[in-house]
């Protein structure tokens, strides 16, 4: 399980490099397959390594040349493994800075890895934002006696 945790850390290091304008190490983490998928909070739904690579390169190009800088870090996560598949369920903190101002947001991510030739490769990423409304509703549902 520790090797999957290391892969999650590598994922976030590479993700932050991509957000700064260098997508290579991020794309190297992916299985080179037309079965990989990427679903992001802005509506991207990519299937296949060519489509995933193209959108990652576009995002990297735009954000890498932007005055705004974004860092994403896993805040809490759990890792599970079953044979040659593993997944991580993650709560992320995204920190954007520009002109000395900082904004934070919360995201949820699911990463799925496949063990290929002794290396864990990304086969799926799903990411979405957590809004204050969602957080409030979740809290109420978990604490029914408040209502």
mmCIF file with all atom_site columns, C-alpha atoms in Angstrom:
data_model
loop_
_atom_site.group_PDB
_atom_site.id
_atom_site.type_symbol
_atom_site.label_atom_id
_atom_site.label_alt_id
_atom_site.label_comp_id
_atom_site.label_asym_id
_atom_site.label_entity_id
_atom_site.label_seq_id
_atom_site.pdbx_PDB_ins_code
_atom_site.Cartn_x
_atom_site.Cartn_y
_atom_site.Cartn_z
_atom_site.occupancy
_atom_site.B_iso_or_equiv
_atom_site.pdbx_formal_charge
_atom_site.auth_seq_id
_atom_site.auth_comp_id
_atom_site.auth_asym_id
_atom_site.auth_atom_id
_atom_site.pdbx_PDB_model_num
ATOM 1   C CA . UNK A 1 1   ? 0.000   0.000  0.000   1.00 0.00 ? 1   UNK A CA 1
ATOM 2   C CA . UNK A 1 2   ? 2.931   2.319  0.669   1.00 0.00 ? 2   UNK A CA 1
ATOM 3   C CA . UNK A 1 3   ? 3.883   2.344  -3.019  1.00 0.00 ? 3   UNK A CA 1
ATOM 4   C CA . UNK A 1 4   ? 0.387   3.624  -3.874  1.00 0.00 ? 4   UNK A CA 1
ATOM 5   C CA . UNK A 1 5   ? 0.736   6.396  -1.273  1.00 0.00 ? 5   UNK A CA 1
ATOM 6   C CA . UNK A 1 6   ? 4.057   7.359  -2.875  1.00 0.00 ? 6   UNK A CA 1
ATOM 7   C CA . UNK A 1 7   ? 2.325   7.461  -6.246  1.00 0.00 ? 7   UNK A CA 1
ATOM 8   C CA . UNK A 1 8   ? -0.330  9.827  -4.858  1.00 0.00 ? 8   UNK A CA 1
ATOM 9   C CA . UNK A 1 9   ? 2.469   12.144 -3.653  1.00 0.00 ? 9   UNK A CA 1
ATOM 10  C CA . UNK A 1 10  ? 4.137   11.961 -7.079  1.00 0.00 ? 10  UNK A CA 1
ATOM 11  C CA . UNK A 1 11  ? 0.789   12.766 -8.675  1.00 0.00 ? 11  UNK A CA 1
ATOM 12  C CA . UNK A 1 12  ? 0.456   16.014 -6.714  1.00 0.00 ? 12  UNK A CA 1
ATOM 13  C CA . UNK A 1 13  ? 4.068   17.026 -7.316  1.00 0.00 ? 13  UNK A CA 1
ATOM 14  C CA . UNK A 1 14  ? 3.579   16.471 -11.048 1.00 0.00 ? 14  UNK A CA 1
ATOM 15  C CA . UNK A 1 15  ? 0.151   18.157 -11.003 1.00 0.00 ? 15  UNK A CA 1
ATOM 16  C CA . UNK A 1 16  ? 1.668   21.304 -9.516  1.00 0.00 ? 16  UNK A CA 1
ATOM 17  C CA . UNK A 1 17  ? 4.432   21.252 -12.126 1.00 0.00 ? 17  UNK A CA 1
ATOM 18  C CA . UNK A 1 18  ? 1.753   20.993 -14.813 1.00 0.00 ? 18  UNK A CA 1
ATOM 19  C CA . UNK A 1 19  ? -0.164  23.919 -13.324 1.00 0.00 ? 19  UNK A CA 1
ATOM 20  C CA . UNK A 1 20  ? 3.087   25.925 -13.441 1.00 0.00 ? 20  UNK A CA 1
ATOM 21  C CA . UNK A 1 21  ? 3.568   25.213 -17.156 1.00 0.00 ? 21  UNK A CA 1
ATOM 22  C CA . UNK A 1 22  ? 5.371   21.844 -17.382 1.00 0.00 ? 22  UNK A CA 1
ATOM 23  C CA . UNK A 1 23  ? 2.992   18.932 -18.122 1.00 0.00 ? 23  UNK A CA 1
ATOM 24  C CA . UNK A 1 24  ? 5.642   16.273 -18.922 1.00 0.00 ? 24  UNK A CA 1
ATOM 25  C CA . UNK A 1 25  ? 6.004   14.600 -15.502 1.00 0.00 ? 25  UNK A CA 1
ATOM 26  C CA . UNK A 1 26  ? 2.213   14.650 -15.032 1.00 0.00 ? 26  UNK A CA 1
ATOM 27  C CA . UNK A 1 27  ? 1.601   12.945 -18.362 1.00 0.00 ? 27  UNK A CA 1
ATOM 28  C CA . UNK A 1 28  ? 4.369   10.406 -17.657 1.00 0.00 ? 28  UNK A CA 1
ATOM 29  C CA . UNK A 1 29  ? 2.300   9.117  -14.719 1.00 0.00 ? 29  UNK A CA 1
ATOM 30  C CA . UNK A 1 30  ? -0.548  8.026  -17.007 1.00 0.00 ? 30  UNK A CA 1
ATOM 31  C CA . UNK A 1 31  ? -0.992  4.603  -18.592 1.00 0.00 ? 31  UNK A CA 1
ATOM 32  C CA . UNK A 1 32  ? -0.502  5.021  -22.336 1.00 0.00 ? 32  UNK A CA 1
ATOM 33  C CA . UNK A 1 33  ? -3.925  3.657  -23.254 1.00 0.00 ? 33  UNK A CA 1
ATOM 34  C CA . UNK A 1 34  ? -7.067  4.744  -25.038 1.00 0.00 ? 34  UNK A CA 1
ATOM 35  C CA . UNK A 1 35  ? -9.015  3.512  -21.986 1.00 0.00 ? 35  UNK A CA 1
ATOM 36  C CA . UNK A 1 36  ? -7.795  6.203  -19.536 1.00 0.00 ? 36  UNK A CA 1
ATOM 37  C CA . UNK A 1 37  ? -10.304 8.861  -18.489 1.00 0.00 ? 37  UNK A CA 1
ATOM 38  C CA . UNK A 1 38  ? -10.178 12.361 -17.006 1.00 0.00 ? 38  UNK A CA 1
ATOM 39  C CA . UNK A 1 39  ? -13.164 14.264 -15.631 1.00 0.00 ? 39  UNK A CA 1
ATOM 40  C CA . UNK A 1 40  ? -12.574 17.743 -14.201 1.00 0.00 ? 40  UNK A CA 1
ATOM 41  C CA . UNK A 1 41  ? -14.769 20.278 -12.451 1.00 0.00 ? 41  UNK A CA 1
ATOM 42  C CA . UNK A 1 42  ? -14.874 22.600 -15.480 1.00 0.00 ? 42  UNK A CA 1
ATOM 43  C CA . UNK A 1 43  ? -16.741 19.985 -17.496 1.00 0.00 ? 43  UNK A CA 1
ATOM 44  C CA . UNK A 1 44  ? -13.865 18.226 -19.227 1.00 0.00 ? 44  UNK A CA 1
ATOM 45  C CA . UNK A 1 45  ? -14.622 14.593 -19.998 1.00 0.00 ? 45  UNK A CA 1
ATOM 46  C CA . UNK A 1 46  ? -11.625 13.130 -21.782 1.00 0.00 ? 46  UNK A CA 1
ATOM 47  C CA . UNK A 1 47  ? -11.132 9.526  -22.858 1.00 0.00 ? 47  UNK A CA 1
ATOM 48  C CA . UNK A 1 48  ? -7.876  8.143  -24.203 1.00 0.00 ? 48  UNK A CA 1
ATOM 49  C CA . UNK A 1 49  ? -4.317  9.243  -23.588 1.00 0.00 ? 49  UNK A CA 1
ATOM 50  C CA . UNK A 1 50  ? -4.268  11.515 -26.653 1.00 0.00 ? 50  UNK A CA 1
ATOM 51  C CA . UNK A 1 51  ? -7.295  13.500 -25.430 1.00 0.00 ? 51  UNK A CA 1
ATOM 52  C CA . UNK A 1 52  ? -6.023  13.547 -21.847 1.00 0.00 ? 52  UNK A CA 1
ATOM 53  C CA . UNK A 1 53  ? -2.616  14.719 -23.045 1.00 0.00 ? 53  UNK A CA 1
ATOM 54  C CA . UNK A 1 54  ? -4.110  17.441 -25.207 1.00 0.00 ? 54  UNK A CA 1
ATOM 55  C CA . UNK A 1 55  ? -6.258  18.945 -22.426 1.00 0.00 ? 55  UNK A CA 1
ATOM 56  C CA . UNK A 1 56  ? -3.393  18.736 -19.916 1.00 0.00 ? 56  UNK A CA 1
ATOM 57  C CA . UNK A 1 57  ? -1.074  20.521 -22.326 1.00 0.00 ? 57  UNK A CA 1
ATOM 58  C CA . UNK A 1 58  ? -3.712  23.218 -22.921 1.00 0.00 ? 58  UNK A CA 1
ATOM 59  C CA . UNK A 1 59  ? -4.302  23.730 -19.194 1.00 0.00 ? 59  UNK A CA 1
ATOM 60  C CA . UNK A 1 60  ? -0.560  23.810 -18.563 1.00 0.00 ? 60  UNK A CA 1
ATOM 61  C CA . UNK A 1 61  ? 0.038   26.332 -21.325 1.00 0.00 ? 61  UNK A CA 1
ATOM 62  C CA . UNK A 1 62  ? -2.703  28.706 -20.161 1.00 0.00 ? 62  UNK A CA 1
ATOM 63  C CA . UNK A 1 63  ? -1.980  28.478 -16.428 1.00 0.00 ? 63  UNK A CA 1
ATOM 64  C CA . UNK A 1 64  ? 1.791   28.433 -16.867 1.00 0.00 ? 64  UNK A CA 1
ATOM 65  C CA . UNK A 1 65  ? 1.671   31.814 -18.601 1.00 0.00 ? 65  UNK A CA 1
ATOM 66  C CA . UNK A 1 66  ? -0.941  33.298 -16.261 1.00 0.00 ? 66  UNK A CA 1
ATOM 67  C CA . UNK A 1 67  ? -0.076  35.780 -13.498 1.00 0.00 ? 67  UNK A CA 1
ATOM 68  C CA . UNK A 1 68  ? -2.215  33.632 -11.171 1.00 0.00 ? 68  UNK A CA 1
ATOM 69  C CA . UNK A 1 69  ? -0.376  30.707 -9.589  1.00 0.00 ? 69  UNK A CA 1
ATOM 70  C CA . UNK A 1 70  ? -2.181  27.597 -8.372  1.00 0.00 ? 70  UNK A CA 1
ATOM 71  C CA . UNK A 1 71  ? -0.992  24.938 -5.933  1.00 0.00 ? 71  UNK A CA 1
ATOM 72  C CA . UNK A 1 72  ? -3.049  21.853 -5.138  1.00 0.00 ? 72  UNK A CA 1
ATOM 73  C CA . UNK A 1 73  ? -2.341  19.655 -2.159  1.00 0.00 ? 73  UNK A CA 1
ATOM 74  C CA . UNK A 1 74  ? -4.049  16.602 -0.710  1.00 0.00 ? 74  UNK A CA 1
ATOM 75  C CA . UNK A 1 75  ? -5.601  17.562 2.604   1.00 0.00 ? 75  UNK A CA 1
ATOM 76  C CA . UNK A 1 76  ? -6.971  14.146 3.573   1.00 0.00 ? 76  UNK A CA 1
ATOM 77  C CA . UNK A 1 77  ? -6.954  10.897 1.668   1.00 0.00 ? 77  UNK A CA 1
ATOM 78  C CA . UNK A 1 78  ? -7.510  7.181  1.842   1.00 0.00 ? 78  UNK A CA 1
ATOM 79  C CA . UNK A 1 79  ? -5.844  4.597  -0.360  1.00 0.00 ? 79  UNK A CA 1
ATOM 80  C CA . UNK A 1 80  ? -7.275  1.171  -1.181  1.00 0.00 ? 80  UNK A CA 1
ATOM 81  C CA . UNK A 1 81  ? -5.864  -1.677 -3.240  1.00 0.00 ? 81  UNK A CA 1
ATOM 82  C CA . UNK A 1 82  ? -7.368  -4.777 -4.817  1.00 0.00 ? 82  UNK A CA 1
ATOM 83  C CA . UNK A 1 83  ? -4.883  -6.785 -6.861  1.00 0.00 ? 83  UNK A CA 1
ATOM 84  C CA . UNK A 1 84  ? -3.542  -4.739 -9.780  1.00 0.00 ? 84  UNK A CA 1
ATOM 85  C CA . UNK A 1 85  ? -5.932  -1.839 -9.154  1.00 0.00 ? 85  UNK A CA 1
ATOM 86  C CA . UNK A 1 86  ? -5.716  0.822  -6.477  1.00 0.00 ? 86  UNK A CA 1
ATOM 87  C CA . UNK A 1 87  ? -7.633  3.998  -5.813  1.00 0.00 ? 87  UNK A CA 1
ATOM 88  C CA . UNK A 1 88  ? -7.303  7.077  -3.679  1.00 0.00 ? 88  UNK A CA 1
ATOM 89  C CA . UNK A 1 89  ? -10.240 9.139  -2.405  1.00 0.00 ? 89  UNK A CA 1
ATOM 90  C CA . UNK A 1 90  ? -8.938  12.623 -1.686  1.00 0.00 ? 90  UNK A CA 1
ATOM 91  C CA . UNK A 1 91  ? -10.010 15.936 -0.210  1.00 0.00 ? 91  UNK A CA 1
ATOM 92  C CA . UNK A 1 92  ? -7.825  18.631 -1.764  1.00 0.00 ? 92  UNK A CA 1
ATOM 93  C CA . UNK A 1 93  ? -6.978  22.195 -0.932  1.00 0.00 ? 93  UNK A CA 1
ATOM 94  C CA . UNK A 1 94  ? -6.358  24.466 -3.907  1.00 0.00 ? 94  UNK A CA 1
ATOM 95  C CA . UNK A 1 95  ? -4.532  27.735 -3.258  1.00 0.00 ? 95  UNK A CA 1
ATOM 96  C CA . UNK A 1 96  ? -4.518  30.446 -5.933  1.00 0.00 ? 96  UNK A CA 1
ATOM 97  C CA . UNK A 1 97  ? -2.341  33.528 -5.596  1.00 0.00 ? 97  UNK A CA 1
ATOM 98  C CA . UNK A 1 98  ? -2.164  36.672 -7.715  1.00 0.00 ? 98  UNK A CA 1
ATOM 99  C CA . UNK A 1 99  ? -0.869  40.145 -6.955  1.00 0.00 ? 99  UNK A CA 1
ATOM 100 C CA . UNK A 1 100 ? -0.343  39.240 -3.310  1.00 0.00 ? 100 UNK A CA 1
ATOM 101 C CA . UNK A 1 101 ? -3.935  38.030 -2.879  1.00 0.00 ? 101 UNK A CA 1
ATOM 102 C CA . UNK A 1 102 ? -4.764  34.450 -1.984  1.00 0.00 ? 102 UNK A CA 1
ATOM 103 C CA . UNK A 1 103 ? -7.919  32.393 -2.515  1.00 0.00 ? 103 UNK A CA 1
ATOM 104 C CA . UNK A 1 104 ? -8.513  28.858 -1.298  1.00 0.00 ? 104 UNK A CA 1
ATOM 105 C CA . UNK A 1 105 ? -11.000 26.283 -2.473  1.00 0.00 ? 105 UNK A CA 1
ATOM 106 C CA . UNK A 1 106 ? -11.800 22.695 -1.599  1.00 0.00 ? 106 UNK A CA 1
ATOM 107 C CA . UNK A 1 107 ? -12.035 19.838 -4.085  1.00 0.00 ? 107 UNK A CA 1
ATOM 108 C CA . UNK A 1 108 ? -12.781 16.130 -4.077  1.00 0.00 ? 108 UNK A CA 1
ATOM 109 C CA . UNK A 1 109 ? -10.756 13.787 -6.240  1.00 0.00 ? 109 UNK A CA 1
ATOM 110 C CA . UNK A 1 110 ? -10.675 10.131 -7.046  1.00 0.00 ? 110 UNK A CA 1
ATOM 111 C CA . UNK A 1 111 ? -7.521  8.674  -8.577  1.00 0.00 ? 111 UNK A CA 1
ATOM 112 C CA . UNK A 1 112 ? -7.468  5.148  -9.966  1.00 0.00 ? 112 UNK A CA 1
ATOM 113 C CA . UNK A 1 113 ? -4.157  3.402  -10.629 1.00 0.00 ? 113 UNK A CA 1
ATOM 114 C CA . UNK A 1 114 ? -3.336  0.211  -12.492 1.00 0.00 ? 114 UNK A CA 1
ATOM 115 C CA . UNK A 1 115 ? -0.197  -1.837 -11.832 1.00 0.00 ? 115 UNK A CA 1
ATOM 116 C CA . UNK A 1 116 ? 1.661   -2.235 -15.144 1.00 0.00 ? 116 UNK A CA 1
ATOM 117 C CA . UNK A 1 117 ? 5.115   -3.806 -15.309 1.00 0.00 ? 117 UNK A CA 1
ATOM 118 C CA . UNK A 1 118 ? 5.761   -3.094 -11.601 1.00 0.00 ? 118 UNK A CA 1
ATOM 119 C CA . UNK A 1 119 ? 4.722   0.573  -11.907 1.00 0.00 ? 119 UNK A CA 1
ATOM 120 C CA . UNK A 1 120 ? 1.475   2.184  -10.753 1.00 0.00 ? 120 UNK A CA 1
ATOM 121 C CA . UNK A 1 121 ? -0.007  4.191  -13.624 1.00 0.00 ? 121 UNK A CA 1
ATOM 122 C CA . UNK A 1 122 ? -2.949  6.591  -13.529 1.00 0.00 ? 122 UNK A CA 1
ATOM 123 C CA . UNK A 1 123 ? -5.974  5.278  -15.456 1.00 0.00 ? 123 UNK A CA 1
ATOM 124 C CA . UNK A 1 124 ? -8.673  7.638  -14.158 1.00 0.00 ? 124 UNK A CA 1
ATOM 125 C CA . UNK A 1 125 ? -8.992  11.010 -12.439 1.00 0.00 ? 125 UNK A CA 1
ATOM 126 C CA . UNK A 1 126 ? -12.273 12.581 -11.357 1.00 0.00 ? 126 UNK A CA 1
ATOM 127 C CA . UNK A 1 127 ? -12.200 15.980 -9.663  1.00 0.00 ? 127 UNK A CA 1
ATOM 128 C CA . UNK A 1 128 ? -14.923 18.377 -8.589  1.00 0.00 ? 128 UNK A CA 1
ATOM 129 C CA . UNK A 1 129 ? -15.322 21.412 -6.373  1.00 0.00 ? 129 UNK A CA 1
ATOM 130 C CA . UNK A 1 130 ? -16.909 21.359 -2.958  1.00 0.00 ? 130 UNK A CA 1
ATOM 131 C CA . UNK A 1 131 ? -19.198 24.332 -2.614  1.00 0.00 ? 131 UNK A CA 1
ATOM 132 C CA . UNK A 1 132 ? -20.385 25.843 0.687   1.00 0.00 ? 132 UNK A CA 1
ATOM 133 C CA . UNK A 1 133 ? -23.930 24.670 -0.136  1.00 0.00 ? 133 UNK A CA 1
ATOM 134 C CA . UNK A 1 134 ? -22.725 21.084 -0.573  1.00 0.00 ? 134 UNK A CA 1
ATOM 135 C CA . UNK A 1 135 ? -20.773 21.237 2.683   1.00 0.00 ? 135 UNK A CA 1
ATOM 136 C CA . UNK A 1 136 ? -23.797 22.568 4.592   1.00 0.00 ? 136 UNK A CA 1
ATOM 137 C CA . UNK A 1 137 ? -26.150 19.955 3.147   1.00 0.00 ? 137 UNK A CA 1
ATOM 138 C CA . UNK A 1 138 ? -23.652 17.178 3.899   1.00 0.00 ? 138 UNK A CA 1
ATOM 139 C CA . UNK A 1 139 ? -23.309 18.381 7.488   1.00 0.00 ? 139 UNK A CA 1
ATOM 140 C CA . UNK A 1 140 ? -27.089 18.466 7.959   1.00 0.00 ? 140 UNK A CA 1
ATOM 141 C CA . UNK A 1 141 ? -27.499 14.974 6.511   1.00 0.00 ? 141 UNK A CA 1
ATOM 142 C CA . UNK A 1 142 ? -24.806 13.578 8.804   1.00 0.00 ? 142 UNK A CA 1
ATOM 143 C CA . UNK A 1 143 ? -26.302 15.296 11.846  1.00 0.00 ? 143 UNK A CA 1
ATOM 144 C CA . UNK A 1 144 ? -30.040 14.726 11.347  1.00 0.00 ? 144 UNK A CA 1
ATOM 145 C CA . UNK A 1 145 ? -30.907 15.594 14.915  1.00 0.00 ? 145 UNK A CA 1
ATOM 146 C CA . UNK A 1 146 ? -30.073 19.251 14.171  1.00 0.00 ? 146 UNK A CA 1
ATOM 147 C CA . UNK A 1 147 ? -33.150 19.693 12.007  1.00 0.00 ? 147 UNK A CA 1
#
